[in-house]
Coordinates of C-alpha atoms and ligand atoms in Angstrom, one line a residue:
M1 CA 45.8 107.7 139.2
G2 CA 45.2 110.5 141.6
L3 CA 48.8 110.6 142.8
A4 CA 50.2 110.5 139.2
K5 CA 48.0 113.4 138.3
H6 CA 49.1 115.3 141.3
L7 CA 52.8 114.7 140.5
L8 CA 52.2 115.8 136.9
R9 CA 50.5 119.0 138.2
V10 CA 53.5 119.8 140.5
F11 CA 55.9 119.1 137.7
V12 CA 54.1 121.4 135.2
D13 CA 53.6 124.2 137.8
T14 CA 57.3 124.0 138.8
T15 CA 58.4 124.1 135.1
V16 CA 56.2 127.1 134.4
I17 CA 57.4 129.0 137.5
L18 CA 61.1 128.3 136.7
G19 CA 60.5 129.2 133.1
V20 CA 58.9 132.5 134.1
I21 CA 61.8 133.2 136.4
L22 CA 64.3 132.3 133.7
F23 CA 62.8 134.3 130.9
I24 CA 61.2 137.5 132.5
P25 CA 63.1 140.3 130.9
G26 CA 64.8 143.2 132.7
F27 CA 66.0 141.2 135.6
P28 CA 69.6 140.5 136.6
P29 CA 71.9 139.0 135.4
Y30 CA 71.7 141.5 132.6
N31 CA 74.7 140.2 130.7
S32 CA 74.5 136.9 128.9
L33 CA 76.2 134.1 130.6
E34 CA 78.8 132.0 128.8
P35 CA 79.6 128.4 129.7
F36 CA 83.3 127.7 130.5
T37 CA 85.4 125.0 131.8
A38 CA 88.0 125.7 134.5
T39 CA 91.4 124.1 134.2
P40 CA 91.5 121.2 136.6
P41 CA 93.6 121.6 139.8
L42 CA 97.2 120.6 139.6
P43 CA 97.9 117.3 141.6
F44 CA 99.3 117.6 145.1
E45 CA 102.8 116.4 144.3
G46 CA 106.2 117.9 143.9
A47 CA 106.1 121.5 145.1
L48 CA 102.4 121.0 146.0
D49 CA 103.1 118.0 148.3
P50 CA 101.3 118.7 151.6
K51 CA 104.4 117.5 153.5
D52 CA 103.7 117.9 157.3
Y53 CA 100.6 120.2 157.0
A54 CA 102.5 123.0 158.5
L55 CA 99.6 125.5 158.5
A56 CA 97.5 123.2 160.7
K57 CA 99.8 124.1 163.6
A58 CA 99.0 127.8 163.3
E59 CA 98.9 129.8 166.5
K60 CA 95.9 132.1 166.8
L61 CA 96.6 135.7 167.7
F62 CA 94.0 138.2 168.9
E63 CA 91.4 135.4 168.9
G64 CA 87.9 136.8 169.4
E65 CA 89.2 140.4 169.3
I66 CA 89.3 140.8 165.6
V67 CA 87.5 139.5 162.5
G68 CA 88.9 139.2 159.0
P69 CA 92.5 140.5 159.0
E70 CA 92.5 140.3 155.2
C71 CA 95.7 141.8 153.9
L72 CA 99.2 142.1 155.5
E73 CA 101.6 144.9 154.8
V74 CA 105.0 145.5 156.5
S75 CA 106.0 149.0 157.5
P76 CA 108.6 150.4 155.1
V77 CA 110.5 151.9 158.1
E78 CA 110.1 149.3 160.9
P79 CA 110.5 145.8 159.4
D80 CA 108.9 144.0 162.3
V81 CA 105.8 146.2 162.4
F82 CA 102.9 145.5 160.1
Y83 CA 99.4 146.5 159.2
T84 CA 96.2 144.6 158.5
T85 CA 92.6 145.4 157.4
L86 CA 89.6 144.2 159.4
Q87 CA 85.9 143.6 159.1
G88 CA 84.2 146.6 160.7
G89 CA 86.4 149.0 158.7
A90 CA 89.6 149.5 160.7
I91 CA 93.2 149.3 159.6
V92 CA 95.3 148.2 162.5
K93 CA 99.0 148.3 163.2
I94 CA 100.6 145.3 164.9
S95 CA 103.9 145.4 166.7
D96 CA 105.9 143.8 169.5
N97 CA 106.2 140.4 167.7
G98 CA 102.4 140.1 167.2
K99 CA 101.5 141.1 170.8
K100 CA 100.3 144.7 170.4
M101 CA 97.5 146.0 168.1
K102 CA 96.3 149.6 167.5
A103 CA 93.7 151.0 165.1
V104 CA 95.3 153.6 162.8
A105 CA 92.6 154.4 160.2
K106 CA 89.0 153.8 159.2
F107 CA 87.2 155.3 156.2
G108 CA 83.6 154.4 157.0
E109 CA 81.2 155.9 159.5
K110 CA 78.9 154.8 162.3
C111 CA 77.6 151.3 161.4
D112 CA 75.4 148.5 162.7
G113 CA 78.0 145.7 162.8
N114 CA 80.6 144.0 160.8
W115 CA 78.1 142.9 158.2
D116 CA 77.2 146.6 157.5
G117 CA 80.2 147.2 155.1
K118 CA 78.5 149.9 153.1
N119 CA 78.6 152.1 156.2
C120 CA 81.5 150.7 158.2
G121 CA 83.7 150.4 155.1
R122 CA 85.7 147.2 154.5
P123 CA 89.4 147.8 153.7
L124 CA 91.0 145.0 151.7
G125 CA 94.3 145.5 149.9
I126 CA 96.9 147.8 151.4
H127 CA 100.3 148.7 150.1
F128 CA 102.9 151.4 150.9
N129 CA 103.9 153.7 148.1
Y130 CA 107.4 154.9 147.6
K131 CA 106.8 158.1 149.6
G132 CA 105.9 155.9 152.6
Q133 CA 102.2 156.6 152.4
L134 CA 99.8 153.7 152.8
I135 CA 97.5 153.2 149.7
A136 CA 94.3 151.3 150.7
A137 CA 91.4 149.8 148.7
D138 CA 88.2 149.9 150.8
S139 CA 85.9 147.5 149.0
Y140 CA 82.8 149.7 149.4
L141 CA 84.3 153.2 149.6
G142 CA 87.2 153.5 147.1
I143 CA 90.9 154.0 147.0
Y144 CA 92.6 156.0 149.8
Q145 CA 96.0 157.4 150.7
I146 CA 97.1 157.7 154.3
D147 CA 100.0 159.9 155.3
F148 CA 100.8 158.7 158.8
E149 CA 103.3 161.6 159.4
S150 CA 100.8 164.4 158.7
G151 CA 97.7 162.4 159.6
Q152 CA 96.2 163.3 156.3
V153 CA 93.8 160.9 154.7
T154 CA 92.9 161.4 151.0
N155 CA 90.2 159.7 149.0
L156 CA 92.0 159.2 145.7
V157 CA 89.2 157.3 143.8
N158 CA 85.7 158.0 145.1
K159 CA 83.3 155.0 145.2
D160 CA 80.9 156.8 142.8
T161 CA 83.6 157.5 140.1
E162 CA 82.3 156.3 136.8
V163 CA 85.1 154.8 134.6
D164 CA 84.2 153.9 131.0
G165 CA 80.5 153.9 131.9
K166 CA 80.7 151.8 135.0
V167 CA 81.1 152.3 138.8
A168 CA 83.3 149.9 140.8
K169 CA 81.2 148.0 143.3
T170 CA 84.0 146.0 144.9
F171 CA 87.5 147.6 145.1
N172 CA 90.0 145.0 146.0
S173 CA 93.8 145.4 145.8
V174 CA 96.4 148.0 145.0
A175 CA 99.9 148.1 143.6
P176 CA 101.5 151.6 143.7
A177 CA 104.3 152.1 141.2
R178 CA 107.5 154.2 141.7
N179 CA 106.2 156.8 139.2
G180 CA 103.2 157.4 141.4
K181 CA 100.6 155.5 139.4
I182 CA 98.4 153.1 141.3
Y183 CA 97.3 149.8 139.6
Y184 CA 94.2 148.4 141.2
T185 CA 91.7 145.6 140.9
V186 CA 87.9 146.0 140.9
S187 CA 86.5 142.5 141.7
S188 CA 83.0 143.5 140.4
T189 CA 81.2 146.3 138.7
N190 CA 77.9 144.6 139.3
Y191 CA 78.0 143.5 142.9
H192 CA 79.2 144.7 146.3
L193 CA 81.4 142.5 148.4
D194 CA 78.4 141.2 150.4
E195 CA 76.8 140.1 147.2
S196 CA 79.8 138.3 145.6
V197 CA 77.9 135.1 144.9
G198 CA 76.1 137.1 142.2
E199 CA 79.5 137.8 140.7
M200 CA 80.5 134.2 141.1
L201 CA 77.6 132.7 139.2
G202 CA 76.9 135.7 137.0
A203 CA 78.8 137.3 134.2
P204 CA 82.4 138.2 135.1
S205 CA 82.5 142.0 135.5
G206 CA 85.9 142.7 137.2
R207 CA 88.6 145.1 136.0
L208 CA 92.2 145.9 136.1
V209 CA 92.5 149.7 136.4
V210 CA 95.3 152.3 136.7
F211 CA 94.9 155.6 138.5
D212 CA 97.2 158.5 137.8
P213 CA 97.2 161.0 140.7
E214 CA 98.8 163.7 138.5
T215 CA 95.8 163.8 136.1
N216 CA 93.3 162.3 138.6
E217 CA 92.3 159.9 135.8
N218 CA 91.4 156.2 135.9
K219 CA 92.1 154.0 132.9
V220 CA 90.6 150.5 132.4
L221 CA 93.4 148.1 131.3
L222 CA 91.4 144.8 131.3
E223 CA 87.8 144.0 131.9
D224 CA 85.3 141.1 132.1
L225 CA 87.5 139.4 134.6
H226 CA 86.2 136.9 137.1
F227 CA 86.8 138.5 140.5
P228 CA 90.3 139.9 140.0
N229 CA 92.0 140.1 143.4
G230 CA 95.6 140.4 144.6
I231 CA 98.1 142.3 142.5
V232 CA 101.9 142.8 142.6
L233 CA 104.3 144.7 140.4
S234 CA 107.5 142.9 139.1
P235 CA 110.8 144.1 140.7
D236 CA 111.5 146.3 137.6
E237 CA 107.9 147.3 137.3
D238 CA 107.8 146.2 133.6
Y239 CA 104.8 144.0 134.3
L240 CA 102.4 143.0 137.0
I241 CA 100.8 139.8 138.2
F242 CA 97.2 139.7 139.4
A243 CA 95.0 136.9 140.6
E244 CA 91.7 136.1 138.9
C245 CA 90.2 134.5 142.0
L246 CA 87.2 132.7 140.7
R247 CA 89.0 131.3 137.6
Y248 CA 91.8 129.7 139.7
R249 CA 94.6 131.5 137.7
L250 CA 97.2 134.3 137.7
H251 CA 97.6 136.8 134.8
K252 CA 100.7 138.7 133.7
Y253 CA 100.0 142.2 132.4
Y254 CA 102.8 144.0 130.6
V255 CA 103.3 147.6 131.7
K256 CA 106.4 148.5 129.6
G257 CA 108.2 147.2 126.6
P258 CA 107.1 145.8 123.2
K259 CA 104.2 143.8 124.8
A260 CA 102.9 146.8 126.9
G261 CA 99.2 146.8 127.2
T262 CA 98.8 143.0 126.6
S263 CA 98.4 140.2 129.0
E264 CA 98.9 136.4 129.2
I265 CA 98.1 133.6 131.6
F266 CA 100.9 133.4 134.2
L267 CA 99.8 130.3 136.1
D268 CA 96.6 128.2 135.6
G269 CA 95.1 125.2 137.3
I270 CA 95.7 126.6 140.8
P271 CA 94.1 124.2 143.4
G272 CA 91.9 127.0 144.8
S273 CA 91.0 130.7 144.6
P274 CA 94.0 133.0 144.7
D275 CA 93.5 136.0 146.9
N276 CA 96.3 138.5 147.9
L277 CA 99.7 138.3 146.4
N278 CA 102.7 139.2 148.6
L279 CA 106.4 138.9 148.4
S280 CA 108.3 136.0 150.1
P281 CA 111.7 136.6 151.8
D282 CA 113.4 135.4 148.6
G283 CA 111.5 137.9 146.5
N284 CA 109.1 135.3 145.1
I285 CA 105.3 135.6 145.2
F286 CA 103.2 134.2 148.0
V287 CA 99.8 133.3 146.7
A288 CA 97.2 132.6 149.4
L289 CA 94.2 130.4 148.4
V290 CA 91.2 131.7 150.2
S291 CA 89.3 128.5 149.3
V292 CA 90.7 125.3 148.0
R293 CA 89.6 122.8 145.4
L294 CA 90.9 119.3 145.9
P295 CA 92.2 117.3 142.9
G296 CA 89.8 114.5 141.8
E297 CA 86.9 115.8 144.0
F298 CA 83.6 117.1 142.6
N299 CA 83.5 120.9 142.8
P300 CA 79.9 122.2 142.6
L301 CA 81.1 125.7 141.4
E302 CA 83.1 124.2 138.5
F303 CA 80.0 122.3 137.5
M304 CA 77.9 125.4 137.6
Y305 CA 80.4 127.2 135.4
T306 CA 79.5 124.8 132.6
Q307 CA 75.8 125.4 133.0
P308 CA 74.8 129.0 132.1
L309 CA 71.0 128.4 132.4
L310 CA 71.4 127.0 135.9
R311 CA 73.6 129.9 136.9
K312 CA 71.1 132.3 135.6
L313 CA 68.3 130.6 137.5
A314 CA 70.3 130.6 140.7
V315 CA 71.2 134.3 140.4
R316 CA 67.6 135.2 139.7
L317 CA 66.3 133.1 142.7
L318 CA 68.9 134.8 144.9
H319 CA 67.7 138.3 143.7
L320 CA 64.1 137.3 144.2
V321 CA 64.8 136.3 147.8
K322 CA 66.9 139.4 148.5
F323 CA 64.7 141.9 146.8
P324 CA 61.9 142.2 149.5
F325 CA 64.5 142.8 152.2
D326 CA 66.3 145.5 150.2
F327 CA 62.9 147.0 149.3
A328 CA 61.6 147.1 152.8
A329 CA 64.8 148.5 154.2
K330 CA 64.3 151.5 152.0
Y331 CA 61.2 152.4 153.9
V332 CA 61.7 151.0 157.4
D333 CA 64.8 151.8 159.3
L334 CA 65.3 148.3 160.8
P335 CA 69.0 147.2 160.7
I336 CA 67.8 143.5 160.8
L337 CA 66.4 143.9 157.3
R338 CA 69.7 145.1 155.9
K339 CA 71.5 142.4 157.9
I340 CA 69.4 139.6 156.4
A341 CA 69.8 141.1 152.9
S342 CA 73.6 141.2 153.4
H343 CA 73.8 137.5 154.0
I344 CA 71.7 136.2 151.1
M345 CA 74.3 136.6 148.3
N346 CA 77.3 136.7 150.6
F347 CA 80.2 134.3 149.9
E348 CA 80.7 134.1 153.7
T349 CA 77.3 132.3 154.0
L350 CA 78.9 129.4 151.9
L351 CA 81.9 128.9 154.1
P352 CA 80.6 125.9 156.1
V353 CA 80.2 123.9 152.9
L354 CA 83.8 124.6 151.6
P355 CA 86.5 121.9 151.9
P356 CA 88.2 121.8 155.3
Y357 CA 91.6 122.7 153.7
S358 CA 93.8 125.7 153.2
M359 CA 97.0 126.4 151.2
I360 CA 99.7 129.0 150.7
L361 CA 101.8 128.8 147.5
E362 CA 105.2 130.3 146.7
V363 CA 105.5 131.0 143.0
D364 CA 108.6 132.4 141.2
W365 CA 108.5 135.1 138.6
N366 CA 108.4 132.5 135.8
G367 CA 105.0 131.3 137.1
K368 CA 106.4 128.1 138.6
I369 CA 105.1 126.8 141.9
I370 CA 108.2 126.2 144.1
N371 CA 106.8 125.5 147.5
S372 CA 103.5 125.2 149.4
W373 CA 102.1 125.1 152.9
H374 CA 98.9 123.2 153.8
S375 CA 96.3 122.8 156.5
N376 CA 93.8 120.0 156.6
L377 CA 91.8 121.4 159.6
S378 CA 88.4 123.0 159.3
D379 CA 89.2 125.7 161.9
V380 CA 92.5 126.7 160.3
R381 CA 91.6 127.8 156.7
F382 CA 90.3 130.7 154.5
F383 CA 93.8 132.3 154.3
S384 CA 93.9 135.4 152.1
D385 CA 97.5 136.5 152.6
A386 CA 100.9 135.4 153.8
K387 CA 103.9 137.4 154.9
I388 CA 107.0 136.3 156.8
I389 CA 107.9 138.7 159.6
N390 CA 110.5 138.1 162.3
G391 CA 110.7 134.4 161.6
Y392 CA 106.9 133.8 161.5
M393 CA 104.6 133.3 158.5
Y394 CA 101.6 135.5 159.3
L395 CA 98.3 134.3 157.8
G396 CA 95.6 136.8 156.9
S397 CA 91.9 135.9 156.3
P398 CA 88.8 137.7 155.3
Y399 CA 86.7 135.6 157.8
N400 CA 88.7 134.2 160.6
D401 CA 88.3 135.7 164.1
Y402 CA 92.1 135.5 164.6
L403 CA 95.4 136.3 162.9
G404 CA 97.2 133.1 162.2
R405 CA 100.9 132.5 162.3
I406 CA 103.4 129.6 162.1
K407 CA 107.0 129.6 163.1
M408 CA 109.4 129.2 160.1
P409 CA 112.5 127.0 160.1
D410 CA 115.6 128.8 161.3
S411 CA 117.1 129.1 157.7
I412 CA 114.3 131.6 156.9
H413 CA 115.1 133.9 159.8
F414 CA 118.3 135.3 158.3
V415 CA 116.9 136.2 154.9
K416 CA 116.5 139.9 154.9
Q417 CA 113.1 141.4 154.3
P418 CA 112.9 143.4 151.1
V419 CA 112.4 146.8 152.8
F420 CA 112.5 149.6 150.3
S421 CA 114.1 153.0 151.0
L422 CA 112.0 156.1 151.1
G423 CA 112.3 159.3 149.3
Ligands
NAG1 C1 95.8 116.1 159.0 O1 97.0 115.5 158.5 C2 97.8 114.9 159.6 C3 99.1 114.5 159.0 O2 99.0 113.7 157.9 C4 97.0 113.7 160.1 O3 97.7 113.1 161.1 C5 95.6 114.2 160.6 O4 94.8 113.1 161.0 C6 94.9 115.0 159.5 N1 93.7 115.6 160.1 C7 92.5 115.6 159.5 C8 91.4 116.2 160.2 O5 92.3 115.1 158.4

């Protein structure tokens, strides 16, 4: 009888504590959470056939010298030179067929390590505009413009800019248009990049925004998106495609024409979380899946999506664990406190439990998957961008300590890169 009583006591106490955690008011997540069901992943057949697992043979460049080369952008004037964005805050230029690397910009200041993104800065999406200036989204610090000729760096959208009552917490990707406007994604207006598990389990708070440098104004085009990420304008700039990373889909947003201002689903059921979008040599869209969901396998995150009460409980527990470290760090200048806090709600902390798999898709402008490249190795994954340069497919990643690349078949070598003219 003693044991039964004891168990009952534990059960009642746990229920009361969880109930209190769930129902105390004035604690995040502040928005109400809705259940939803993600479209199941498309089967690995046809264009999604893994074929020879080409990515598994990736060569690792700059191994141990860099962390997290997230986005890849080719120089508009030198087609075999490209740029990438690193943990620690630097934007680097890579030349000599992937042999030479040089830091060319950094928006943050002195910091205590790669985990210290609020101080280091953490550039993610970069894209050259039609004047040859590099437009960059630093996840913590805002949108910047770099003029490499004059050396001038301009903060176009400040991190504290309030747009429609909210501040962007995670700037992600940019698409500069010919008319000077810059379309960009804000992955979260609730959480910083190192707290993205909060955004994952909480209420979607991401946005699609356009910035007009002539008026200095930001306009929200879409909101309540679940971690919007990569973005690319169509060749005629009459619409754009962007990734809704945590909902496994791509959206099409009309910029011009009779449907201007409206959006529709472009591709759903993606077998993973789409990150950056980049152009393939044929002018199609490379979609890098930073994490993969395998058809027919149980996905804990998709299960959580259907359970708002569990999500709320998980988010509150994470906040309860993180709070003392954030609080103490305000009064004691010990980097270790901020370092621990930066790991508690960090997606990077979950990497070891993700499937040992990676994938790059090539999607045409009708939203049809036409090709894919796979890796089934645990140390060759988490790819966030793909770009073919000089006969190699380079593979960016927010987390890897190397820049990956695979050699492409000869037929690809002779396709001219879409380099645009300046002026
Ligand atoms: C990856 O796929 C290749 C080709 O099918 C296979 O030979 C290899 O055993 C696989 N590796 C793992 C770790 O599953």
